Amino acid sequence: MKYKAKPLPPVELPDLRVVGKPLRRVDALGKAVGSTVYAGDFSMPNMLHGKVFRSSQPSARIKRLDVSKARELPGVICVLTAKDLPDAKLVTDMPGQTGQKRRAGTDAPVLASEVIRYRGEPIALVAAETLDIAEQALERIEIEYDTLPGVYDPLEAMKPGAPVVYEPDNIVATWKIRKGDVQAGMAMADMIIENTFSVPFVDHAYLEPEAGMAWMDDQNVIHIRVCTQVVEHFRSIARALGVPQNKIHIQGTFLGGGFGGKEDITVEIFLALLAKYTHRPVRLAYSREESIMAHSKRHPFIITHHTGVKRNGRITAAEIEMISDAGAYPYLSPYVLLYATVTACGPYRVEHLKVDSTSVATNNPFTSAFRGFGAAQACVAYEQQMDEIAKALDMDPLDVRRANYLSTGDRNATGQQMKSAVWLEETATRALETLGEKTSECGPIKVGQGFASYMQSYGRITWFHDTSRAWVGLELDGTAVIRCGVPDLGGGQVNTLCQIASEVLGVPLENFIIYSTDSALTPLAGTTTATRQLYMSGSAVHQAASEIRRVLLEYAQLHFEQDIENLELADGKVYVKSDPENFLPLAELTKMCAAEGLPLSNLALFKAPFTDPIDPETGQGDIFPDFTFGAHAVEVAVDTETGEITLLKSVGCHDVGRAINPIAVEGQIQGGSTQGLGYALMEEVQVVEGVIQTPSLSEYLIPTSRDLPTTKAIILESGTGLGPFGAKGIGEPSLTPAAPAVANALTNALGVRIKDLPLTPEKVLAAIEEAKNA
Amino acid sequence: MPEFDLLMPQTLPEALEMLGDRAPDLTPLAGGTNVIVYMREDRHRYKMLMDLTRLNELHGVRREDGHLVLGSATTIAELLTDPLIAEHGALLRQAAAVFASPLVRNRATVGGNLVDASPAADTAPPLLVMNAEVELASQKGVRRVPMDEFMVGVNETLRQPEELLVSIRWPLPATRSAGGFSKIGLRKGAVCSVVSAAVMVEKDEDGLCQSARIALGAVATRPIRAYAAEEILVGQPLKPQIIDLAGQLSAETVKPIDDIRGSADYRRRMVEVLVRRLLSRAAQEIVPRE
Ligand SMILES: Cc1cc2nc3c(=O)[nH]c(=O)nc-3n(C[C@H](O)[C@H](O)[C@H](O)COP(=O)(O)OP(=O)(O)OC[C@H]3O[C@@H](n4cnc5c(N)ncnc54)[C@H](O)[C@@H]3O)c2cc1C
């Protein structure tokens, strides 16, 4: 066999009882039997139904808006337009932190007042006694537009004279990295390799479209049940509504997937407004079509690499340009661009590096967070570029990477030192070894293998000064409660917290109840984004549970007259290690501690490392708490007559630091890679002149079970992560390398490269033809 | 979704009476996998729907006078398990295997597929090459229409508003015949055909092509036969050269469009590839008589 797994450095992981075990998740049963309650499942007596009136134009001025006929319709309780909420904006930037060029005027209005910047932009809200009446009310809203010239291509939008989405120009954000001396580095090169890659708009396509309900109570607090990745949006909702922050209460639910699409505010702001104006409970749920129209998309990027290389494969310098389409409003574009910029050259040692990146406003659907958050787009480019370098040098793709892979102690593009394990070769060689021999080719069917390595941060940008909180408490019968504001997107976030606390306290997993994702009743844990919850909230829970453990053991020490080191908490008891028959059930121990007035609960605050922002001129400085490293490898069969690609094998290998629950980790690797493979093969929100051509899931295609083999997940544990028990993060990383692996495998099969995702049959045929003619 | 009235007849005569009285305001509802989708999209507003699922007369598969007769309410899922279909309708079974997803297949019916008359309807090419006929009934009586005449355009058929499609029938395939169905989509499951094709060939005792039928989906306003290509095969040995030619002629027959699923050019080229592949496979499958 061509590739052999590189031996792992010695690792000593502590022996744990609960953590690291493939236990049944605390949320599994509800999902299996259908008893889990999602945001769309709620109703209340006296409830109204909300609807959103949206723009049919991508670029226009509202000439006339008349909602009087809708208001007159019997059963319509309220119709709101921008006039009713002067100046209400959706603020997504933390001032001065994300690199957004101009704050004023560029945040999306809650409802458009004069100018329409994208098709589907909300213009009015309706609440009515029935859904049917609400829908009829939409039809009675009269609107006339003066269409304005729009701009639908980021390259066009950067040209002088292009229509301006908002003044003074279309530049939403820029970042740069200046490291070493690129000219000198290029001069040292034996060869300079240049390529431009591009990626399309992508939809999150979660199972659960946005939904929720809101009502007002006797203290005038507005309660909102909603599926969101960010309960902290209650603050911007309060600002938009002009009410104090303590009068908005978000009760999050389990999510049927988020992937970044529920990171920005969705229905909750509309619900809050309608509840405030009607003083009645209101429900609002998007259809799939409205969901696709209303929420953000993954940024299309155009990425150009110029790489200087030595004949031995060593990179001497890299110059990289990135352009992303921000769509009609900035949302998180500046920050997505930053992630892309920082990982532009991949997990490689590049001493001389220059990166220039720009995010550009257009009248396309707005773009924002999507699992991988810019770093995934960057990986599509840098990993294809690595294979192109290998080809130009006639080297093995693994050897080229080996010559450049970062190691522990090296510095990344921003000069941050890599402190945890950097198992790039370890993961790549395992993925490749597991892929095995190439399947034999037959007639017009060609077979190729390819892989990609990556680095992806976990935890937020360190100058955001990120924190999380969690509360852990024991009951007198030995059961336990966790309160932690983390939204569970389906990734197993709440289970992980329970498993961590179970390990620390010796309370069996089934004896935990967790309250989560509630802005008033659970301590705020921050967003479920940026692959941060295991690291941040897992650490907060670990901290809180450890404090209770200390109290229990100190009391037990007196009770058993034993050293603390000789005591253990496990399986619902405290016992003497050298004499396990000598034990007390936790129920007894907690009662005794309670009788002594000892604290059996703890609220912990966990802080990520805090740093100053990177230098705006050079992009140098520490930027993330840490990174996850890994690789994905695939084998594809290509029908050279039809252009169809069949994935034959798929392997993801990642160093997750420590797998708290290996089944959940495997689930992340399989789910994430599925999204990445779909990105490569078929997913594209097609947009023509600002109009989405793939408005539902019959046009917007995602992989089905027939399209993919089961991804084999290889979980490595270096134990060096910053999270609890040495865990890193796997939520986003699992996706990042999958798409470029497919692109590389396709090139391996055909000898030609398609530099623009997705790799559709027609593009494949065109590439084959072009190669024939060349 | 707008409100509508639903009639639920228990027998075919009852259903035909309701339809006779109320057509065109009354629309038949079989699996609903087109009707409900159109209703939700607001593409059609139906005043009244008539549920067909209780009409025993529309169910079942049977042999009759050298023909196979398929009730129009047979679901796509049933095509995959029915032993008579396995024996005498292999092509239809192949189409069923790549039709939509298991959930949709459990509801979707063959009758609904034909009456909806999408150019991409996956049961159409197999039925076309099997020389099928559809049987339509109204209070006035029963008539049979050949498959090749039944569909006339995008979502248009010869069915009159007061008629129900009762069954589909085709002659049992001859012993020295073979065929196949194949479709290209943008993914491998739950997908609309970008191009589909079916062929059926019969050899004579000398191994020459006695008859050939080729049908193509999603390349014109309705599923069509490629007569010119069929003709050149008759009387010839089914060798690569003539098969290639049949593929090319098929591609010349079609009038595809550009849409988000594929370009007209791609569709035309795929017709050639699919027809060639299906013909070669079928030619090899026909075992010479001992
Ligand atoms: C997710 C999805 C995937 C799909 N994939 C495919 C696919 O791969 N291939 C494909 O070909 N189609 C596909 N379709 C389309 C659809 O499933 C088929 O056309 C199906 O066969 C329709 O049958 P039905 O019983 O559901 O029809 P219905 O929706 O009930 O009816 C369709 C039409 O036929 C009429 N009708 C039904 N039965 C009769 C009758 N006995 N007499 C007179 N009129 C009648 C109805 O009035 C209506 O006009 C898909 C649809 C969906 C939603």
CSV table of N, CA and C in Angstrom, one decimal, chain A residues 93 199 213 250 299 346 371 563 571 620 623 631:
chain,number,residue,atom,x,y,z
A,93,ASP,N,-22.9,43.3,14.7
A,93,ASP,CA,-21.5,43.5,15.0
A,93,ASP,C,-21.2,43.9,16.4
A,199,VAL,N,-16.2,29.3,-5.1
A,199,VAL,CA,-17.2,28.5,-4.4
A,199,VAL,C,-18.6,29.3,-4.5
A,213,MET,N,-42.8,31.2,18.8
A,213,MET,CA,-44.0,32.0,19.3
A,213,MET,C,-43.6,32.9,20.4
A,250,ILE,N,-35.8,35.1,26.1
A,250,ILE,CA,-35.7,34.0,25.0
A,250,ILE,C,-35.7,32.7,25.7
A,299,HIS,N,-21.1,32.4,2.1
A,299,HIS,CA,-20.5,33.3,1.2
A,299,HIS,C,-19.8,32.7,0.0
A,346,GLY,N,-3.5,27.9,4.8
A,346,GLY,CA,-3.7,26.6,5.3
A,346,GLY,C,-2.8,26.2,6.5
A,371,ARG,N,-21.3,26.9,9.1
A,371,ARG,CA,-20.3,25.9,9.5
A,371,ARG,C,-19.1,25.9,8.7
A,563,ASP,N,-7.7,10.0,53.5
A,563,ASP,CA,-7.2,11.1,52.7
A,563,ASP,C,-8.1,11.3,51.5
A,571,ASP,N,-20.5,6.1,40.1
A,571,ASP,CA,-21.7,5.3,40.1
A,571,ASP,C,-22.6,5.7,41.2
A,620,GLN,N,-0.9,40.6,12.2
A,620,GLN,CA,-0.1,39.8,13.2
A,620,GLN,C,-0.7,39.9,14.6
A,623,ILE,N,-4.9,35.1,17.8
A,623,ILE,CA,-6.3,35.4,17.2
A,623,ILE,C,-7.3,34.4,17.7
A,631,ALA,N,-7.9,15.6,8.6
A,631,ALA,CA,-7.9,15.3,7.1
A,631,ALA,C,-9.1,14.6,6.7
